[in-house]
Amino acid sequence: AAGPARGRVAAAVPSRATPNDDQHHHRLVVLSARSSPPTRTRTRVVASASSAAAPAPATGGDGGEAAAVINTVKAIFGAGGFALPWAFANGGTALVTACLAFSYVFALTALKMLVKAQDVLVASGQSSRAAVATYAGLTKEAVGPVGDVVCKALNVITCFGISVGYMIFVSDTVISMLPAQHAASFTTASMIARTLPAWLGLAFVRDFKGVNLISLLGTASVSLGMLWVTAVAASNPLQVSAIPLANLSAFSGFFGTVAFLFFIHFTLFSVQEAMPDQTRFVPAVSKAFAIAMGVSVVFGVVGAFGFGPGVNSVVITMLTGVGGTIVKALLCVNLLFTFPLMARSALVILESTIARGKEISVPASLATRAAFVLSAGYLAGNVPNFGTVLGLVGGVCCCAMSIAMPPAILKLANDRAGVKSSAGESAVIALVCLTGVVCMVLSVVL
């Protein structure tokens, strides 16, 4: 919204995040390396459009479970799903499938911990239901001010990485749509430089009317794109023997893709709040995760076999013909319109920090947003091995928020409420937290 008449912009972070604030994280989308051969692959991150809007209203006699399943599946699949063929081709069909199954089990266990932490704090009278209705709110109530700072920092870092991925995804896709003689004259960096004014303009957008229409466009474009890629890959000669079963050295790349798809706990609280019967929340998410895992395996394996070990990380750049061009154009438009929504929470946090929680002046707000976009553009176009940096964002930030932190949140919530954890629960808390930390470390060292 526009600022007050005195030329200032409200920048304080609301005590309760809106669905748009929470939903931007999920869809985190990971897209790996630029369109380059596997020997020089780089991982990239992009966020999904379908998650940018508020969840669809839950109706019906199932307590809103069906709507919650749909909303969660929409939150999982975004442009990052197009990195799955690359992930399977580089990480190996067996290893990546095992990681997807691992993600399902541990992500669901961690989600149950977050829900239990909510219930413990509310039942003990330590917090109100409204105070723990968002991930950030729950973390602040359980951990205290430190948890609030950690959440905000992870939010900004993740949004920054996603912004880098947006720019790369759109630039590479636009280049692939040009005639060969013109495409050869562009690099990713040069195309980012040409499109930077558009990204700057989008960063200044504050009016978010038409969010549901953007969500519909995102869902339609991603669904059409995945169907088209699958059809094209299946029509190619299948290169089954060329794809490894397991390649652990590629862990930091493909695990980031898996993490951005399934470690979306920050976004799921708005889905929970939209349900009339919130006791059906965990079963709904469990079904959605299972559906998403099945779709991911089929799409990833078919794409890897159909396009072979040289599959691009942005697999849609390999599509040709009129149909391929339409799919590419829809996805680019989708990401461009979603960018202001995705970056909003990080920009608000930065503005609030700079203004020390007060109102920020318009010049300061514009400078903050411009610095955010220009820094993302510089990283996307100039920093060597930037794909490794983006892989760290997925493997570290998303894993921290979805696997490592939930056990700590439950433990601290129990302590604050005076609830003693059983020996079994304490063991599970330790196991899940340790597993999250190990995955974060492996994302760095491998």
Coordinates of C-alpha atoms in Angstrom, one line a residue:
A1 CA 0.0 0.0 0.0
A2 CA 1.1 3.6 -0.5
G3 CA 2.6 5.4 2.4
P4 CA 1.1 8.2 4.4
A5 CA 0.7 11.7 3.1
R6 CA 4.0 12.9 4.7
G7 CA 5.9 10.8 2.1
R8 CA 6.7 7.9 4.4
V9 CA 6.1 4.2 4.0
A10 CA 4.9 1.8 6.7
A11 CA 7.6 -0.8 7.2
A12 CA 6.8 -2.4 10.5
V13 CA 6.6 -6.2 10.3
P14 CA 3.1 -7.3 11.3
S15 CA 2.8 -9.4 14.4
R16 CA 0.9 -12.0 12.4
A17 CA 2.1 -12.7 8.9
T18 CA -0.4 -12.7 6.2
P19 CA -0.8 -15.7 3.9
N20 CA 1.2 -14.0 1.3
D21 CA 4.1 -13.5 3.8
D22 CA 4.2 -17.2 4.7
Q23 CA 3.3 -18.6 1.3
H24 CA 6.3 -17.1 -0.5
H25 CA 8.6 -19.7 1.1
H26 CA 7.2 -22.7 -0.1
R27 CA 7.4 -22.7 -3.3
L28 CA 10.5 -22.1 -3.2
V29 CA 11.7 -23.6 -6.3
V30 CA 15.0 -24.9 -7.0
L31 CA 16.4 -24.8 -10.4
S32 CA 19.9 -26.1 -10.8
A33 CA 22.6 -25.1 -13.1
R34 CA 22.4 -23.0 -16.0
S35 CA 21.9 -24.7 -19.3
S36 CA 25.3 -26.4 -19.1
P37 CA 26.6 -29.9 -19.4
P38 CA 26.8 -32.0 -16.2
T39 CA 30.5 -31.4 -15.9
R40 CA 29.9 -27.7 -15.1
T41 CA 26.5 -27.8 -13.4
R42 CA 25.3 -25.1 -11.0
T43 CA 22.2 -25.1 -8.9
R44 CA 19.7 -22.4 -9.0
V45 CA 16.7 -21.4 -7.0
V46 CA 13.4 -20.0 -8.1
A47 CA 10.1 -19.6 -6.3
S48 CA 6.7 -20.8 -7.4
A49 CA 3.9 -18.7 -8.3
S50 CA 1.1 -20.8 -7.1
S51 CA 2.1 -20.3 -3.5
A52 CA 1.9 -16.6 -3.7
A53 CA -1.8 -16.4 -3.1
A54 CA -3.8 -17.1 0.0
P55 CA -5.1 -20.7 0.3
A56 CA -8.4 -21.6 -1.3
P57 CA -11.2 -21.5 1.2
A58 CA -11.9 -24.9 2.8
T59 CA -15.4 -26.1 2.4
G60 CA -17.2 -29.4 2.5
G61 CA -17.8 -32.0 5.2
D62 CA -14.2 -33.3 5.4
G63 CA -13.1 -30.5 7.7
G64 CA -11.4 -28.8 4.8
E65 CA -9.0 -31.7 4.2
A66 CA -9.4 -31.9 0.5
A67 CA -8.8 -28.2 0.0
A68 CA -5.8 -28.5 2.3
V69 CA -4.3 -31.3 0.2
I70 CA -4.8 -29.3 -3.0
N71 CA -3.2 -26.1 -1.4
T72 CA -0.2 -28.1 -0.1
V73 CA 0.4 -29.8 -3.4
K74 CA 0.2 -26.3 -5.1
A75 CA 2.7 -25.0 -2.5
I76 CA 5.1 -27.8 -3.3
F77 CA 5.2 -27.6 -7.1
G78 CA 6.4 -24.5 -8.7
A79 CA 9.1 -23.7 -11.3
G80 CA 11.5 -25.6 -9.1
G81 CA 9.9 -28.8 -10.2
F82 CA 11.6 -28.4 -13.5
A83 CA 14.9 -29.1 -11.8
L84 CA 13.9 -32.7 -11.0
P85 CA 15.1 -34.3 -14.2
W86 CA 18.5 -32.7 -13.7
A87 CA 18.5 -33.8 -10.1
F88 CA 17.7 -37.5 -11.0
A89 CA 20.2 -37.4 -13.9
N90 CA 23.0 -36.1 -11.7
G91 CA 22.2 -37.6 -8.3
G92 CA 21.0 -41.0 -9.6
T93 CA 17.5 -42.5 -9.7
A94 CA 17.9 -44.6 -6.6
L95 CA 19.6 -42.0 -4.4
V96 CA 17.3 -39.1 -5.3
T97 CA 14.2 -41.3 -4.8
A98 CA 15.6 -42.3 -1.4
C99 CA 16.1 -38.6 -0.5
L100 CA 12.5 -37.9 -1.5
A101 CA 11.3 -40.7 0.8
F102 CA 13.6 -39.4 3.5
S103 CA 12.2 -35.9 3.1
Y104 CA 8.6 -37.2 3.3
V105 CA 9.2 -39.0 6.6
F106 CA 11.3 -36.4 8.3
A107 CA 9.3 -33.4 7.0
L108 CA 6.1 -34.9 8.3
T109 CA 7.7 -35.8 11.7
A110 CA 9.0 -32.2 12.0
L111 CA 5.5 -30.8 11.1
K112 CA 3.9 -32.9 13.8
M113 CA 6.4 -31.4 16.2
L114 CA 5.4 -27.9 15.2
V115 CA 1.7 -28.7 15.6
K116 CA 2.4 -30.2 19.1
A117 CA 4.4 -27.1 20.1
Q118 CA 1.4 -25.0 19.2
D119 CA -1.0 -27.1 21.2
V120 CA 1.4 -27.3 24.2
L121 CA 1.8 -23.5 24.4
V122 CA -1.9 -22.8 24.0
A123 CA -3.1 -25.5 26.4
S124 CA -0.7 -24.3 29.1
G125 CA -1.9 -20.7 28.7
Q126 CA 1.5 -19.5 27.7
S127 CA 0.4 -18.3 24.3
S128 CA -2.8 -17.6 22.5
R129 CA -3.8 -19.5 19.4
A130 CA -3.4 -16.3 17.3
A131 CA 0.1 -15.8 18.6
V132 CA 1.3 -19.2 17.3
A133 CA -0.7 -19.2 14.1
T134 CA 2.4 -18.6 12.0
Y135 CA 5.8 -20.1 11.9
A136 CA 7.4 -16.9 12.9
G137 CA 4.9 -16.4 15.7
L138 CA 5.4 -19.9 17.0
T139 CA 9.2 -19.6 16.9
K140 CA 9.0 -16.3 18.8
E141 CA 6.7 -17.7 21.5
A142 CA 8.8 -20.8 22.0
V143 CA 12.3 -19.6 21.5
G144 CA 11.9 -15.9 22.4
P145 CA 13.5 -12.8 20.6
V146 CA 16.4 -14.9 19.4
G147 CA 14.0 -17.1 17.4
D148 CA 12.4 -14.1 15.9
V149 CA 15.7 -12.8 14.7
V150 CA 16.7 -16.2 13.3
C151 CA 13.4 -16.5 11.4
K152 CA 13.8 -13.1 9.9
A153 CA 17.4 -13.7 8.8
L154 CA 16.6 -17.0 7.2
N155 CA 13.6 -15.3 5.5
V156 CA 15.8 -12.6 3.9
I157 CA 18.5 -15.0 2.9
T158 CA 16.1 -17.4 1.3
C159 CA 14.2 -14.7 -0.6
F160 CA 17.5 -13.3 -1.8
G161 CA 18.5 -16.7 -3.2
I162 CA 15.1 -17.1 -4.8
S163 CA 15.4 -13.7 -6.4
V164 CA 18.7 -14.7 -8.0
G165 CA 17.0 -17.8 -9.3
Y166 CA 14.1 -15.9 -10.7
M167 CA 16.5 -13.7 -12.7
I168 CA 18.5 -16.7 -14.0
F169 CA 15.4 -18.7 -14.9
V170 CA 13.7 -16.0 -16.8
S171 CA 17.0 -14.9 -18.6
D172 CA 17.9 -18.4 -19.7
T173 CA 14.4 -19.2 -20.8
V174 CA 14.1 -16.0 -22.8
I175 CA 17.4 -16.7 -24.5
S176 CA 16.2 -20.2 -25.4
M177 CA 13.1 -18.6 -27.1
L178 CA 15.2 -16.5 -29.4
P179 CA 16.2 -17.6 -32.9
A180 CA 19.6 -19.4 -32.8
Q181 CA 21.5 -16.6 -34.5
H182 CA 20.3 -14.1 -31.9
A183 CA 20.5 -16.4 -28.9
A184 CA 24.2 -17.0 -29.5
S185 CA 24.9 -13.3 -28.9
F186 CA 23.5 -13.4 -25.4
T187 CA 24.8 -14.8 -22.1
T188 CA 22.8 -15.2 -18.9
A189 CA 24.7 -12.2 -17.5
S190 CA 24.0 -10.0 -20.5
M191 CA 20.3 -10.9 -20.5
I192 CA 20.0 -10.2 -16.7
A193 CA 21.6 -6.8 -17.3
R194 CA 19.0 -6.1 -20.0
T195 CA 16.1 -7.1 -17.9
L196 CA 17.3 -5.5 -14.7
P197 CA 15.1 -2.4 -15.1
A198 CA 12.0 -4.6 -15.1
W199 CA 13.1 -6.4 -11.9
L200 CA 13.7 -3.0 -10.3
G201 CA 10.3 -1.7 -11.3
L202 CA 8.6 -4.9 -10.0
A203 CA 10.5 -4.5 -6.6
F204 CA 8.8 -1.2 -6.1
V205 CA 5.2 -2.6 -6.5
R206 CA 3.1 -2.4 -3.3
D207 CA -0.4 -3.0 -4.7
F208 CA -1.1 -6.8 -4.7
K209 CA -4.5 -6.8 -6.3
G210 CA -5.2 -9.8 -8.5
V211 CA -3.3 -12.2 -6.3
N212 CA -5.7 -15.1 -7.0
L213 CA -5.5 -14.6 -10.7
I214 CA -1.7 -14.7 -10.5
S215 CA -2.0 -17.9 -8.5
L216 CA -4.3 -19.5 -11.1
L217 CA -1.8 -18.5 -13.9
G218 CA 1.0 -20.0 -11.9
T219 CA -0.8 -23.3 -11.3
A220 CA -1.9 -23.6 -14.9
S221 CA 1.6 -22.8 -16.4
V222 CA 3.5 -25.2 -14.1
S223 CA 1.0 -28.0 -14.7
L224 CA 1.1 -27.5 -18.5
G225 CA 4.8 -27.3 -18.4
M226 CA 5.3 -30.5 -16.5
L227 CA 2.9 -32.4 -18.7
W228 CA 4.6 -31.0 -21.8
V229 CA 8.1 -31.9 -20.6
T230 CA 6.9 -35.4 -19.6
A231 CA 5.4 -36.0 -23.1
V232 CA 8.4 -34.8 -24.9
A233 CA 10.8 -36.8 -22.7
A234 CA 8.8 -40.0 -23.1
S235 CA 8.8 -39.6 -26.9
N236 CA 12.6 -39.5 -27.0
P237 CA 14.8 -42.6 -27.0
L238 CA 15.2 -43.5 -23.4
Q239 CA 18.8 -43.4 -22.1
V240 CA 18.3 -45.7 -19.1
S241 CA 21.8 -47.0 -18.9
A242 CA 23.3 -43.5 -19.1
I243 CA 21.7 -42.4 -15.8
P244 CA 23.5 -43.6 -12.6
L245 CA 21.7 -45.2 -9.6
A246 CA 23.6 -43.1 -7.1
N247 CA 26.1 -40.3 -7.2
L248 CA 26.7 -38.9 -3.7
S249 CA 29.1 -36.3 -4.9
A250 CA 26.2 -34.4 -6.5
F251 CA 24.4 -34.3 -3.1
S252 CA 24.7 -30.5 -2.5
G253 CA 23.0 -29.9 -5.9
F254 CA 20.1 -32.3 -6.0
F255 CA 19.4 -32.1 -2.2
G256 CA 18.8 -28.4 -2.6
T257 CA 16.1 -29.2 -5.2
V258 CA 14.4 -31.7 -2.9
A259 CA 14.7 -29.3 0.1
F260 CA 13.0 -26.5 -1.8
L261 CA 10.2 -28.7 -2.9
F262 CA 9.4 -30.4 0.4
F263 CA 10.8 -28.4 3.3
I264 CA 8.0 -25.8 3.1
H265 CA 6.9 -25.8 6.7
F266 CA 7.0 -22.0 6.9
T267 CA 4.3 -21.8 4.3
L268 CA 1.9 -24.4 5.7
F269 CA 0.6 -22.5 8.6
S270 CA -1.7 -20.5 6.3
V271 CA -3.1 -23.8 5.0
Q272 CA -3.7 -24.9 8.6
E273 CA -5.5 -21.7 9.5
A274 CA -7.8 -22.0 6.5
M275 CA -9.2 -25.4 7.7
P276 CA -12.4 -25.5 9.7
D277 CA -11.2 -28.7 11.4
Q278 CA -7.5 -28.2 12.1
T279 CA -7.2 -31.7 13.5
R280 CA -7.2 -32.9 9.9
F281 CA -4.2 -30.7 9.0
V282 CA -1.4 -33.3 9.5
P283 CA -3.3 -36.1 7.7
A284 CA -4.0 -33.7 4.8
V285 CA -0.3 -32.7 4.5
S286 CA 0.7 -36.3 4.7
K287 CA -1.5 -37.1 1.7
A288 CA -0.2 -34.1 -0.2
F289 CA 3.4 -35.0 0.5
A290 CA 2.8 -38.6 -0.7
I291 CA 1.1 -37.4 -3.9
A292 CA 3.9 -34.9 -4.5
M293 CA 6.6 -37.5 -3.9
G294 CA 5.0 -39.9 -6.5
V295 CA 4.6 -37.2 -9.1
S296 CA 8.2 -36.0 -8.5
V297 CA 9.6 -39.5 -9.0
V298 CA 7.7 -40.1 -12.2
F299 CA 8.5 -36.6 -13.6
G300 CA 12.1 -36.7 -12.6
V301 CA 12.9 -40.2 -13.8
V302 CA 11.0 -39.9 -17.1
G303 CA 12.7 -36.5 -17.7
A304 CA 16.2 -37.9 -16.8
F305 CA 15.8 -41.0 -19.1
G306 CA 14.2 -39.0 -21.9
F307 CA 16.7 -36.1 -22.0
G308 CA 19.7 -38.1 -20.8
P309 CA 22.7 -37.1 -18.6
G310 CA 23.0 -33.8 -20.5
V311 CA 19.6 -32.5 -19.4
N312 CA 19.6 -28.9 -18.5
S313 CA 18.8 -27.8 -15.0
V314 CA 16.1 -25.5 -16.4
V315 CA 14.6 -28.4 -18.4
I316 CA 12.0 -26.3 -20.2
T317 CA 14.9 -24.6 -22.1
M318 CA 15.2 -27.9 -24.0
L319 CA 11.6 -27.7 -25.3
T320 CA 11.2 -26.6 -29.0
G321 CA 8.4 -25.7 -31.3
V322 CA 5.4 -23.6 -30.8
G323 CA 4.1 -25.6 -27.8
G324 CA 7.5 -25.3 -26.0
T325 CA 7.6 -21.5 -26.7
I326 CA 4.1 -21.0 -25.2
V327 CA 5.1 -23.0 -22.1
K328 CA 8.2 -20.9 -21.7
A329 CA 6.4 -17.6 -22.1
L330 CA 3.7 -18.6 -19.6
L331 CA 6.3 -19.5 -17.0
C332 CA 8.3 -16.3 -17.5
V333 CA 5.2 -14.1 -17.2
N334 CA 4.2 -16.1 -14.1
L335 CA 7.6 -15.5 -12.4
L336 CA 7.7 -11.8 -13.3
F337 CA 4.2 -11.2 -11.8
T338 CA 5.1 -13.3 -8.8
F339 CA 8.4 -11.6 -8.0
P340 CA 6.9 -8.7 -5.9
L341 CA 4.8 -11.1 -3.8
M342 CA 7.8 -13.4 -3.2
A343 CA 10.2 -10.7 -2.3
R344 CA 7.7 -8.7 -0.2
S345 CA 8.4 -10.2 3.3
A346 CA 12.1 -9.9 2.9
L347 CA 11.9 -6.3 1.8
V348 CA 9.5 -5.4 4.6
I349 CA 11.9 -7.0 7.1
L350 CA 14.9 -5.1 5.7
E351 CA 12.9 -1.8 5.7
S352 CA 11.8 -2.4 9.3
T353 CA 15.4 -3.1 10.4
I354 CA 16.8 0.0 8.7
A355 CA 14.0 2.2 10.1
R356 CA 14.3 0.5 13.6
G357 CA 10.7 -0.6 13.5
K358 CA 9.4 2.9 12.6
E359 CA 8.2 4.3 9.4
I360 CA 10.8 4.4 6.6
S361 CA 11.0 7.4 4.3
V362 CA 10.2 6.9 0.7
P363 CA 13.8 7.5 -0.6
A364 CA 15.2 5.0 2.0
S365 CA 12.6 2.5 1.0
L366 CA 13.4 2.8 -2.7
A367 CA 17.1 2.6 -2.0
T368 CA 16.6 -0.5 0.1
R369 CA 14.6 -2.3 -2.6
A370 CA 17.0 -1.2 -5.4
A371 CA 20.0 -2.5 -3.4
F372 CA 18.3 -5.8 -2.9
V373 CA 17.6 -6.2 -6.6
L374 CA 20.9 -5.0 -7.8
S375 CA 22.8 -7.3 -5.4
A376 CA 20.7 -10.2 -6.6
G377 CA 21.4 -9.3 -10.2
Y378 CA 25.1 -9.0 -9.6
L379 CA 25.3 -12.4 -7.9
A380 CA 23.2 -14.0 -10.6
G381 CA 25.4 -12.6 -13.4
N382 CA 28.9 -12.3 -12.1
V383 CA 29.8 -14.4 -9.1
P384 CA 31.6 -17.6 -10.0
N385 CA 30.1 -20.8 -8.7
F386 CA 27.0 -18.9 -7.6
G387 CA 25.1 -22.2 -8.1
T388 CA 26.9 -23.6 -5.0
V389 CA 25.8 -20.5 -3.1
L390 CA 22.2 -21.1 -4.1
G391 CA 22.5 -24.8 -3.2
L392 CA 23.6 -23.7 0.2
V393 CA 20.5 -21.5 0.6
G394 CA 18.3 -24.5 -0.2
G395 CA 20.2 -27.1 1.7
V396 CA 20.9 -24.9 4.7
C397 CA 18.0 -22.4 5.1
C398 CA 15.1 -24.6 4.2
C399 CA 16.6 -27.6 6.0
A400 CA 17.1 -25.4 9.1
M401 CA 13.5 -24.1 9.2
S402 CA 11.9 -27.4 8.3
I403 CA 14.0 -30.2 9.9
A404 CA 16.6 -28.8 12.4
M405 CA 14.5 -26.1 14.1
P406 CA 11.1 -27.8 14.7
P407 CA 12.5 -30.3 17.3
A408 CA 14.2 -27.4 19.1
I409 CA 10.9 -25.4 19.0
L410 CA 9.0 -28.3 20.5
K411 CA 11.6 -28.9 23.2
L412 CA 11.6 -25.2 24.2
A413 CA 7.8 -25.1 24.1
N414 CA 7.6 -28.1 26.5
D415 CA 10.1 -26.4 28.8
R416 CA 8.2 -23.1 28.8
A417 CA 4.9 -24.9 29.5
G418 CA 6.4 -27.1 32.2
V419 CA 5.7 -30.3 30.2
K420 CA 8.2 -33.1 30.6
S421 CA 9.0 -35.0 27.4
S422 CA 8.9 -38.8 27.5
A423 CA 12.1 -40.7 26.8
G424 CA 10.8 -41.7 23.4
E425 CA 9.9 -38.2 22.5
S426 CA 13.2 -36.8 23.6
A427 CA 15.0 -39.4 21.4
V428 CA 12.9 -38.5 18.4
I429 CA 13.6 -34.8 19.0
A430 CA 17.3 -35.4 19.2
L431 CA 17.3 -37.7 16.1
V432 CA 15.4 -35.3 13.9
C433 CA 17.4 -32.2 15.0
L434 CA 20.7 -34.1 14.4
T435 CA 19.5 -35.3 11.0
G436 CA 18.7 -31.7 10.0
V437 CA 22.1 -30.5 11.1
V438 CA 23.8 -33.3 9.3
C439 CA 22.0 -32.6 6.0
M440 CA 22.9 -28.9 6.4
V441 CA 26.6 -29.8 6.8
L442 CA 26.5 -32.2 3.8
S443 CA 25.0 -29.5 1.7
V444 CA 28.2 -27.5 2.5
V445 CA 30.9 -30.1 2.3
L446 CA 29.9 -32.3 -0.6

